[in-house]
Tab-separated table of C-alpha atoms in Angstrom:
chain	number	residue	atom	x	y	z
N	201	MET	CA	116.927	18.747	110.077
N	202	ARG	CA	115.899	18.708	106.532
N	203	ASN	CA	115.450	21.796	104.446
N	204	PHE	CA	112.308	23.344	106.087
N	205	ASN	CA	112.876	26.971	105.156
N	206	ALA	CA	109.435	28.580	105.673
N	207	ASP	CA	110.429	31.631	103.549
N	208	ASP	CA	110.732	29.692	100.268
N	209	ILE	CA	107.983	29.071	97.730
N	210	ILE	CA	107.545	25.328	97.585
N	211	TYR	CA	105.826	23.113	94.994
N	212	ALA	CA	105.043	19.366	94.580
N	213	PRO	CA	102.524	17.040	92.787
N	214	ALA	CA	99.634	16.410	95.140
N	215	THR	CA	98.419	13.508	93.015
N	216	ALA	CA	100.166	10.222	92.400
N	217	TRP	CA	103.107	10.032	89.925
N	218	ALA	CA	101.095	8.107	87.232
N	219	MET	CA	99.167	8.878	84.031
N	220	GLY	CA	95.564	10.065	84.689
N	221	ALA	CA	92.901	12.383	83.475
N	222	ILE	CA	93.918	15.208	85.818
N	223	ALA	CA	96.954	16.046	87.837
N	224	VAL	CA	97.150	18.479	90.651
N	225	ILE	CA	100.372	20.437	91.579
N	226	ARG	CA	100.382	22.379	94.815
N	227	VAL	CA	102.398	25.547	95.258
N	228	SER	CA	102.683	27.530	98.567
N	229	GLY	CA	104.631	30.586	99.796
N	230	ALA	CA	104.282	34.290	99.860
N	231	GLY	CA	104.271	35.889	96.341
N	232	CYS	CA	103.595	32.634	94.432
N	233	ILE	CA	100.370	34.076	92.887
N	234	ASP	CA	101.983	37.264	91.597
N	235	SER	CA	105.035	35.269	90.417
N	236	ILE	CA	102.934	32.921	88.193
N	237	ALA	CA	100.279	35.399	87.062
N	238	PRO	CA	102.265	37.005	84.103
N	239	ASP	CA	102.693	33.432	82.657
N	240	PHE	CA	99.077	32.554	82.923
N	241	LYS	CA	96.966	33.691	80.072
N	242	VAL	CA	93.393	34.139	80.818
N	243	ALA	CA	90.870	34.757	77.979
N	244	GLY	CA	89.260	38.079	79.059
N	245	GLY	CA	88.365	39.350	82.589
N	246	LYS	CA	90.701	39.642	85.490
N	247	ASN	CA	94.160	38.077	85.548
N	248	LEU	CA	95.290	35.704	88.260
N	249	SER	CA	96.610	38.487	90.579
N	250	GLU	CA	93.160	40.033	90.778
N	251	ARG	CA	91.184	37.011	91.534
N	252	ALA	CA	89.653	36.433	94.921
N	253	SER	CA	90.637	33.755	97.325
N	254	ALA	CA	89.290	30.214	96.714
N	255	SER	CA	88.492	31.135	93.081
N	256	ALA	CA	89.304	28.761	90.122
N	257	THR	CA	90.555	30.327	86.843
N	258	TYR	CA	90.874	28.623	83.477
N	259	GLY	CA	93.793	29.607	81.206
N	260	SER	CA	96.936	28.668	79.465
N	261	LEU	CA	100.167	28.254	81.425
N	262	LYS	CA	103.356	29.313	79.625
N	263	ASP	CA	102.140	27.369	76.475
N	264	ILE	CA	102.597	24.097	78.472
N	265	ASP	CA	99.009	23.235	78.975
N	266	ASP	CA	95.433	24.607	79.456
N	267	CYS	CA	94.720	24.201	82.995
N	268	VAL	CA	92.738	25.533	85.931
N	269	ILE	CA	94.489	27.378	88.866
N	270	THR	CA	92.774	27.810	92.185
N	271	ILE	CA	94.291	30.394	94.442
N	272	TYR	CA	94.115	30.761	98.228
N	273	ARG	CA	95.200	33.879	100.013
N	274	GLY	CA	96.751	33.996	103.446
N	275	SER	CA	94.974	32.120	106.284
N	276	ARG	CA	92.307	30.853	104.032
N	277	SER	CA	94.650	28.250	102.629
N	278	TYR	CA	95.587	24.702	103.877
N	279	THR	CA	99.065	25.904	104.861
N	280	GLY	CA	98.025	29.183	106.267
N	281	GLU	CA	99.929	31.107	103.686
N	282	GLU	CA	99.412	32.312	100.061
N	283	SER	CA	99.221	29.232	97.883
N	284	LEU	CA	97.675	27.751	94.663
N	285	GLU	CA	96.873	24.562	93.020
N	286	ILE	CA	97.378	23.863	89.338
N	287	SER	CA	94.912	21.291	87.874
N	288	CYS	CA	96.363	20.098	84.522
N	289	HIS	CA	95.969	17.315	82.160
N	290	GLY	CA	97.448	14.171	83.661
N	291	GLY	CA	100.065	13.179	81.211
N	292	LEU	CA	103.417	12.627	82.766
N	293	GLN	CA	105.200	14.788	80.149
N	294	THR	CA	102.814	17.681	80.992
N	295	VAL	CA	103.433	17.367	84.684
N	296	LYS	CA	107.223	17.170	84.096
N	297	GLU	CA	107.140	20.347	82.093
N	298	ILE	CA	105.016	22.272	84.727
N	299	LEU	CA	107.418	21.063	87.538
N	300	SER	CA	110.420	22.203	85.428
N	301	TYR	CA	108.765	25.646	84.924
N	302	LEU	CA	108.209	26.075	88.719
N	303	SER	CA	111.751	25.205	89.426
N	304	GLU	CA	112.973	27.817	86.821
N	305	LYS	CA	110.831	30.381	88.621
N	306	GLY	CA	113.123	29.842	91.677
N	307	PHE	CA	110.601	27.736	93.611
N	308	ARG	CA	111.897	24.809	95.653
N	309	LYS	CA	110.640	21.297	95.562
N	310	ALA	CA	108.768	20.477	98.718
N	311	GLU	CA	110.063	17.936	101.283
N	312	GLY	CA	107.746	15.148	102.335
N	313	GLY	CA	104.974	16.564	104.711
N	314	GLU	CA	106.206	20.096	104.280
N	315	PHE	CA	102.766	21.576	103.341
N	316	THR	CA	101.310	20.041	106.562
N	317	LEU	CA	104.251	21.254	108.568
N	318	ARG	CA	103.557	24.849	107.319
N	319	ALA	CA	99.897	24.363	108.370
N	320	PHE	CA	101.067	23.488	111.902
N	321	LEU	CA	103.596	26.362	112.002
N	322	HIS	CA	100.975	28.807	110.886
N	323	GLY	CA	98.604	27.577	113.646
N	324	LYS	CA	96.061	25.783	111.214
N	325	MET	CA	96.315	22.592	113.076
N	326	ASP	CA	98.027	20.913	116.131
N	327	LEU	CA	100.352	18.010	115.892
N	328	THR	CA	97.507	15.398	116.558
N	329	ARG	CA	95.552	16.786	113.611
N	330	ALA	CA	98.721	17.027	111.430
N	331	GLU	CA	99.560	13.311	112.174
N	332	ALA	CA	95.871	12.401	111.606
N	333	VAL	CA	96.289	13.729	107.993
N	334	ASN	CA	98.942	11.162	107.271
N	335	GLU	CA	96.985	8.369	109.198
N	336	LEU	CA	93.888	9.185	107.098
N	337	ILE	CA	95.927	8.712	103.872
N	338	LEU	CA	97.381	5.462	105.060
N	339	SER	CA	94.141	4.021	106.488
N	340	ARG	CA	93.249	0.634	105.028
N	341	GLY	CA	89.758	0.051	106.258
N	342	GLU	CA	86.458	1.738	107.191
N	343	VAL	CA	87.290	1.760	110.960
N	344	SER	CA	90.831	3.064	110.719
N	345	LYS	CA	89.692	5.716	108.329
N	346	ALA	CA	86.851	6.742	110.739
N	347	MET	CA	89.246	6.855	113.589
N	348	ALA	CA	91.728	9.032	111.703
N	349	LEU	CA	88.996	11.304	110.580
N	350	ASP	CA	87.836	11.676	114.057
N	351	ARG	CA	91.319	12.786	115.166
N	352	LEU	CA	91.639	15.181	112.189
N	353	ASN	CA	88.454	16.806	113.459
N	354	GLY	CA	90.113	17.395	116.783
N	355	SER	CA	88.814	14.629	119.159
N	356	LEU	CA	92.242	13.690	120.534
N	357	PHE	CA	93.299	17.351	120.802
N	358	ARG	CA	90.219	18.341	122.759
N	359	ARG	CA	90.617	15.304	125.137
N	360	ILE	CA	94.372	16.236	125.736
N	361	GLN	CA	93.386	19.888	126.288
N	362	ILE	CA	90.845	18.858	128.927
N	363	ILE	CA	93.390	16.824	130.769
N	364	ARG	CA	96.109	19.639	130.516
N	365	ASP	CA	93.728	22.314	131.623
N	366	ARG	CA	92.903	20.282	134.742
N	367	LEU	CA	96.547	19.653	135.506
N	368	LEU	CA	97.460	23.301	134.981
N	369	THR	CA	94.782	24.096	137.679
N	370	VAL	CA	96.465	21.417	139.840
N	371	MET	CA	99.835	23.031	139.211
N	372	GLY	CA	98.562	26.421	140.066
N	373	ARG	CA	97.183	25.263	143.460
N	374	LEU	CA	100.490	23.731	144.222
N	375	GLU	CA	102.403	26.772	143.314
N	376	VAL	CA	100.135	28.942	145.602
N	377	GLN	CA	100.887	26.672	148.514
N	378	LEU	CA	104.556	26.748	147.726
N	379	ASP	CA	104.610	30.483	147.404
N	380	TYR	CA	102.496	31.411	150.305
N	381	SER	CA	101.899	30.259	153.939
N	382	GLU	CA	98.597	28.790	155.036
N	383	ASP	CA	97.861	31.996	157.080
N	384	GLU	CA	98.378	34.114	153.856
N	385	ILE	CA	96.190	31.930	151.772
N	386	GLY	CA	93.421	31.981	154.261
N	387	GLU	CA	92.382	28.297	153.723
N	388	ASP	CA	93.879	24.827	153.937
N	389	LEU	CA	94.671	23.821	150.380
N	390	THR	CA	95.174	20.148	150.389
N	391	PHE	CA	96.815	18.121	147.461
N	392	PRO	CA	94.181	17.942	144.660
N	393	ARG	CA	94.367	14.136	144.609
N	394	LYS	CA	90.883	13.808	142.837
N	395	GLU	CA	91.817	15.862	140.036
N	396	VAL	CA	95.068	14.049	139.455
N	397	MET	CA	93.318	10.633	139.559
N	398	ALA	CA	90.700	11.827	137.058
N	399	SER	CA	93.618	12.847	134.639
N	400	LEU	CA	95.482	9.603	135.165
N	401	SER	CA	92.289	7.617	134.352
N	402	GLU	CA	91.645	9.537	131.102
N	403	ILE	CA	95.373	9.247	129.975
N	404	ASP	CA	95.288	5.494	130.727
N	405	ALA	CA	92.154	5.106	128.698
N	406	LEU	CA	93.939	6.701	125.712
N	407	ILE	CA	96.836	4.474	126.135
N	408	ASN	CA	94.533	1.400	126.310
N	409	SER	CA	93.012	2.448	123.013
N	410	PHE	CA	96.350	1.987	121.283
N	411	SER	CA	95.936	-1.761	120.665
N	412	ALA	CA	92.585	-1.301	118.980
N	413	GLY	CA	93.903	1.696	116.927
N	414	ARG	CA	96.933	-0.396	115.793
N	415	LEU	CA	94.833	-3.454	114.959
N	416	TYR	CA	92.457	-1.501	112.578
N	417	SER	CA	95.331	0.721	111.118
N	418	GLN	CA	98.158	-1.830	110.856
N	419	GLY	CA	96.232	-5.049	110.757
N	420	ALA	CA	97.243	-8.594	111.575
N	421	ARG	CA	99.229	-11.417	110.081
N	422	VAL	CA	97.073	-14.443	109.546
N	423	VAL	CA	98.532	-17.782	108.388
N	424	ILE	CA	96.458	-20.532	106.733
N	425	CYS	CA	98.110	-23.889	107.421
N	426	GLY	CA	97.308	-27.589	107.659
N	427	ARG	CA	97.970	-30.860	105.935
N	428	THR	CA	98.385	-31.147	102.185
N	429	ASN	CA	95.088	-30.954	100.172
N	430	ALA	CA	93.072	-29.621	103.157
N	431	GLY	CA	91.891	-26.669	101.056
N	432	LYS	CA	94.260	-23.975	102.213
N	433	SER	CA	94.796	-22.447	98.743
N	434	SER	CA	91.033	-22.591	97.977
N	435	LEU	CA	90.426	-20.695	101.228
N	436	PHE	CA	93.208	-18.212	100.307
N	437	ASN	CA	91.522	-17.558	97.002
N	438	LEU	CA	88.093	-17.311	98.690
N	439	PHE	CA	89.278	-14.441	100.989
N	440	LEU	CA	90.891	-12.617	98.033
N	441	LYS	CA	87.959	-13.250	95.684
N	442	GLN	CA	90.314	-14.230	92.919
N	443	GLU	CA	92.222	-17.242	91.749
N	444	ARG	CA	95.650	-16.117	93.290
N	445	ALA	CA	96.792	-19.564	94.383
N	446	ILE	CA	97.110	-22.613	92.259
N	447	VAL	CA	94.547	-25.337	93.356
N	448	SER	CA	95.349	-28.970	92.547
N	449	PRO	CA	94.440	-32.463	93.909
N	450	ILE	CA	98.223	-33.186	93.673
N	451	LYS	CA	99.738	-33.056	97.088
N	452	GLY	CA	102.604	-30.530	97.698
N	453	THR	CA	101.398	-28.009	95.024
N	454	THR	CA	102.176	-25.031	97.302
N	455	ARG	CA	106.013	-25.091	97.762
N	456	ASP	CA	106.637	-21.622	99.310
N	457	PHE	CA	104.083	-19.397	101.138
N	458	LEU	CA	101.977	-16.908	99.192
N	459	GLU	CA	100.971	-13.634	100.727
N	460	ALA	CA	98.389	-10.985	99.978
N	461	GLN	CA	96.362	-8.144	101.433
N	462	CYS	CA	92.665	-8.347	102.297
N	463	THR	CA	90.182	-6.966	104.819
N	464	VAL	CA	88.041	-8.954	107.256
N	465	ASN	CA	85.427	-6.885	108.976
N	466	SER	CA	87.356	-3.763	108.489
N	467	ILE	CA	90.647	-5.335	109.828
N	468	PRO	CA	93.477	-5.066	107.372
N	469	ILE	CA	94.899	-8.556	107.026
N	470	ARG	CA	98.231	-9.736	105.639
N	471	LEU	CA	97.079	-13.297	104.662
N	472	TYR	CA	99.478	-16.289	104.015
N	473	ASP	CA	98.931	-19.538	102.170
N	474	THR	CA	101.558	-22.133	103.137
N	475	ALA	CA	102.951	-25.408	102.212
N	476	GLY	CA	100.909	-28.342	103.484
N	477	PHE	CA	102.223	-30.042	106.685
N	478	ARG	CA	103.091	-33.794	106.529
N	479	ASP	CA	103.844	-36.372	109.215
N	480	ALA	CA	107.498	-36.367	110.556
N	481	LEU	CA	108.152	-39.608	108.717
N	482	GLU	CA	106.638	-38.306	105.486
N	483	VAL	CA	108.858	-35.193	105.734
N	484	GLU	CA	112.011	-37.293	106.337
N	485	THR	CA	111.419	-39.479	103.317
N	486	LEU	CA	110.503	-36.540	100.955
N	487	GLU	CA	112.916	-36.545	98.009
N	488	ASP	CA	111.621	-33.044	96.933
N	489	GLY	CA	113.992	-30.707	98.841
N	490	ILE	CA	111.923	-27.662	97.818
N	491	GLU	CA	108.808	-28.953	99.436
N	492	LYS	CA	110.640	-29.823	102.506
N	493	GLU	CA	112.114	-26.345	102.733
N	494	GLY	CA	108.572	-24.961	102.039
N	495	ILE	CA	107.251	-26.866	104.961
N	496	ARG	CA	109.945	-25.644	107.327
N	497	ARG	CA	109.312	-21.947	106.346
N	498	SER	CA	105.477	-22.511	106.776
N	499	GLU	CA	106.017	-23.818	110.347
N	500	GLU	CA	108.295	-20.940	111.141
N	501	LEU	CA	105.776	-18.420	109.651
N	502	ALA	CA	102.857	-19.979	111.677
N	503	GLU	CA	104.843	-19.600	114.903
N	504	THR	CA	105.203	-15.821	114.467
N	505	ALA	CA	101.641	-15.163	113.168
N	506	ASP	CA	99.105	-13.075	115.001
N	507	LEU	CA	96.526	-15.804	114.098
N	508	VAL	CA	96.603	-19.296	112.595
N	509	ILE	CA	93.753	-20.841	110.653
N	510	TYR	CA	94.537	-24.619	110.794
N	511	MET	CA	92.620	-26.547	108.290
N	512	THR	CA	91.630	-30.259	108.377
N	513	ASP	CA	89.994	-32.276	105.577
N	514	ALA	CA	86.548	-33.447	106.873
N	515	SER	CA	86.480	-36.078	104.180
N	516	GLU	CA	89.578	-37.664	105.536
N	517	PRO	CA	90.048	-36.463	109.027
N	518	VAL	CA	93.197	-37.218	110.896
N	519	ASP	CA	93.645	-36.644	114.636
N	520	GLU	CA	95.274	-33.303	114.798
N	521	LYS	CA	97.749	-32.219	117.498
N	522	TYR	CA	98.493	-28.643	116.308
N	523	GLY	CA	96.904	-25.830	118.314
N	524	PRO	CA	98.776	-22.703	119.478
N	525	SER	CA	96.658	-20.320	121.595
N	526	ARG	CA	95.834	-17.987	118.664
N	527	CYS	CA	94.416	-20.680	116.487
N	528	ILE	CA	91.128	-21.246	114.745
N	529	LYS	CA	90.673	-25.000	113.948
N	530	VAL	CA	88.569	-25.396	110.785
N	531	LEU	CA	86.992	-28.622	109.503
N	532	ASN	CA	86.852	-28.177	105.615
N	533	LYS	CA	84.962	-30.065	102.878
N	534	THR	CA	81.981	-30.504	105.162
N	535	ASP	CA	79.664	-30.678	102.135
N	536	ILE	CA	81.209	-34.089	101.129
N	537	ALA	CA	81.851	-35.452	104.648
N	538	SER	CA	79.812	-38.081	106.602
N	539	GLU	CA	78.518	-37.445	110.046
N	540	MET	CA	81.238	-39.685	111.366
N	541	SER	CA	83.755	-36.983	110.491
N	542	PHE	CA	82.246	-34.703	113.184
N	543	LYS	CA	83.051	-36.867	116.229
N	544	PRO	CA	85.551	-35.625	118.865
N	545	PRO	CA	87.937	-33.966	118.671
N	546	PHE	CA	86.493	-32.527	115.418
N	547	ASP	CA	83.052	-31.718	116.889
N	548	SER	CA	84.497	-28.435	118.316
N	549	TYR	CA	86.038	-27.283	114.982
N	550	LEU	CA	84.498	-24.619	112.953
N	551	ARG	CA	82.653	-26.200	109.966
N	552	LEU	CA	83.413	-24.894	106.604
N	553	SER	CA	82.887	-25.771	102.912
N	554	VAL	CA	85.194	-23.648	100.746
N	555	SER	CA	83.483	-24.942	97.532
N	556	THR	CA	80.017	-23.800	98.637
N	557	GLY	CA	80.928	-20.914	100.939
N	558	GLU	CA	78.961	-22.316	103.847
N	559	GLY	CA	80.551	-21.344	107.110
N	560	PHE	CA	82.833	-18.653	105.574
N	561	ASN	CA	80.989	-15.782	107.353
N	562	GLU	CA	81.236	-17.540	110.642
N	563	LEU	CA	85.025	-17.928	110.052
N	564	CYS	CA	85.367	-14.189	109.395
N	565	SER	CA	83.452	-13.493	112.640
N	566	LYS	CA	85.746	-15.915	114.557
N	567	ILE	CA	88.862	-14.241	113.061
N	568	THR	CA	87.615	-10.752	114.344
N	569	GLU	CA	86.759	-12.259	117.729
N	570	LYS	CA	90.185	-13.889	118.145
N	571	LEU	CA	92.156	-10.699	116.912
N	572	GLU	CA	90.219	-8.561	119.360
N	573	GLU	CA	90.797	-10.706	122.309
N	574	GLY	CA	92.387	-8.868	125.167
N	575	ILE	CA	91.851	-5.453	123.191
N	576	ILE	CA	89.693	-2.824	124.794
N	577	ILE	CA	87.409	-1.484	122.030
N	578	PRO	CA	86.670	2.295	123.038
N	579	SER	CA	83.094	3.486	123.159
N	580	SER	CA	81.643	5.391	120.194
N	581	GLY	CA	82.918	9.000	120.298
N	582	ASP	CA	86.034	8.293	122.360
N	583	PRO	CA	89.315	9.204	120.607
N	584	VAL	CA	91.602	6.314	119.620
N	585	ILE	CA	95.316	6.527	119.126
N	586	GLU	CA	97.471	4.456	116.822
N	587	ASN	CA	100.616	6.546	116.918
N	588	GLU	CA	103.723	5.252	118.785
N	589	ARG	CA	104.893	8.782	119.528
N	590	GLN	CA	101.640	9.736	121.173
N	591	LYS	CA	101.552	6.540	123.076
N	592	ALA	CA	105.074	7.057	124.434
N	593	ASN	CA	104.192	10.588	125.596
N	594	LEU	CA	101.003	9.297	127.199
N	595	GLU	CA	102.863	6.569	129.046
N	596	ARG	CA	105.432	9.208	130.179
N	597	ALA	CA	102.577	11.356	131.472
N	598	SER	CA	100.895	8.418	133.198
N	599	GLU	CA	104.172	7.394	134.995
N	600	ALA	CA	104.626	10.965	136.159
N	601	LEU	CA	101.178	11.288	137.612
N	602	LYS	CA	101.519	7.791	139.264
N	603	ALA	CA	104.761	9.104	140.778
N	604	ALA	CA	102.960	12.270	142.149
N	605	LEU	CA	100.258	10.241	143.801
N	606	THR	CA	102.796	7.857	145.345
N	607	ASN	CA	104.940	10.690	146.595
N	608	GLU	CA	101.985	12.392	148.177
N	609	GLU	CA	100.920	9.141	149.827
N	610	ASN	CA	104.422	8.778	151.284
N	611	GLY	CA	104.134	12.269	152.768
N	612	LEU	CA	106.809	13.982	150.479
N	613	PRO	CA	106.631	17.820	150.479
N	614	LEU	CA	104.852	19.717	147.537
N	615	ASP	CA	108.117	20.944	146.089
N	616	LEU	CA	109.109	17.400	145.304
N	617	ILE	CA	105.574	16.527	143.874
N	618	ALA	CA	105.213	19.492	141.678
N	619	PRO	CA	107.935	18.455	139.118
N	620	ASP	CA	105.967	15.158	138.498
N	621	ILE	CA	102.896	17.213	137.517
N	622	GLN	CA	105.081	19.515	135.310
N	623	GLU	CA	106.564	16.432	133.726
N	624	ALA	CA	103.050	15.189	132.791
N	625	LEU	CA	102.260	18.539	131.342
N	626	GLU	CA	105.350	18.658	129.215
N	627	ALA	CA	104.583	15.114	127.865
N	628	LEU	CA	101.012	16.079	126.983
N	629	GLY	CA	102.316	19.311	125.364
N	630	GLU	CA	104.585	17.272	123.078
N	631	ILE	CA	101.504	15.385	121.829
N	632	THR	CA	99.732	18.438	120.682
N	633	GLY	CA	102.823	20.454	119.618
N	634	GLU	CA	102.683	23.127	122.320
N	635	VAL	CA	106.001	21.683	123.455
N	636	THR	CA	108.249	20.713	120.548
N	637	THR	CA	111.735	20.626	118.972
N	638	GLU	CA	113.039	20.638	115.414
N	639	ASP	CA	114.028	16.889	115.769
N	640	ILE	CA	110.476	15.992	116.851
N	641	LEU	CA	108.955	17.823	113.826
N	642	ASP	CA	111.479	16.274	111.475
N	643	ASN	CA	110.691	12.824	112.703
N	644	ILE	CA	106.925	13.215	112.364
N	645	PHE	CA	106.827	14.923	108.874
N	646	SER	CA	109.572	12.764	107.250
N	647	ASN	CA	106.997	9.986	107.210
N	648	PHE	CA	104.624	11.993	105.021
N	649	CYS	CA	104.393	11.750	101.250
N	650	VAL	CA	105.716	14.665	99.140
N	651	GLY	CA	102.819	16.918	98.304
N	652	LYS	CA	101.041	16.663	101.671
């Protein structure tokens, strides 16, 4: 376990470690305001210790810099404890001197995620919201941002709570039947199968949302491949909207693959431009060992890609045999091709002209369609998960409820079914943080950046 001593006053930059107009340094812990107040000179009026919560005060900090300090008292802060934020000029030397000053005051440099951990420990948020903070920071597209913000606003927590409340009611009914005889209860309490099945259905829906959440948060690996001079590098540049790859009529210009990040219809894409394929005989006779190695690497990359865009030159079409299941076949240079180029098998190819841009929007739509194949896209308003830990606990809860239903069908006594329901409750409790350990917390918050 890292040094998560909640009694310390901690500090860390909340903005990136880079030169800028303004830098923000976050401080949290009981006594931090009174500790800094004597060193913060305010021109007239109340000093820092007398200011109200959520107030911003301009002054001079220890002759280091003129800055603004915003204070938060107790539960009104992000962490749920007394805290402040120093907004100073964004020069790195200024930031260094303020950090050194805070260290000299006896404050401790915060661990990654420690501010959000304190927010969790002080009841300001549950674990689903805490994880959503990091997921929101790391989001790389509009959809993943919206999904993370939805979880931060409590959509996943509320759904889990509905399921847990229903299962707690189930558990209560089982315990009544275990503790008392039918005569004492006064009614025949059967196994609440309907409630268990409803809970299982909602849990499985959350599990099924993982693929969509993962696609829009982590993205996909898309490889552009095809024969030499098919227009692969030109398409690569078109996606990036910049001249990233060298384009030349000379065959074999791309020796090794290039890669870059882009976004296609809100899906983050790791895009690869590869060395052009050649016939087996051409490869054998190549004297350029570098190009030959580039072709080998390109073929290997295409085999492991989430999606392949295979390009063919429409002005000089060659019968193509390449076609893995997750492949979009594209006929490029259609602006200079004759109608004879579109005969079978090329009549089924997506038509594109990289030079004019015609067909590019259709290609982007096809990429989205292919990447979403087999993925259940949740309805608007339904929570979506992208977190491996949450998915693992949901699967654990699902298996426990399936076991309970099977055991009830097989006529097992209630005292052997109740532990399955309890297992599901514990798994759901680990998702929200109602059931947790130091190791779980350490694993979650170690992935956060310092200052959050």
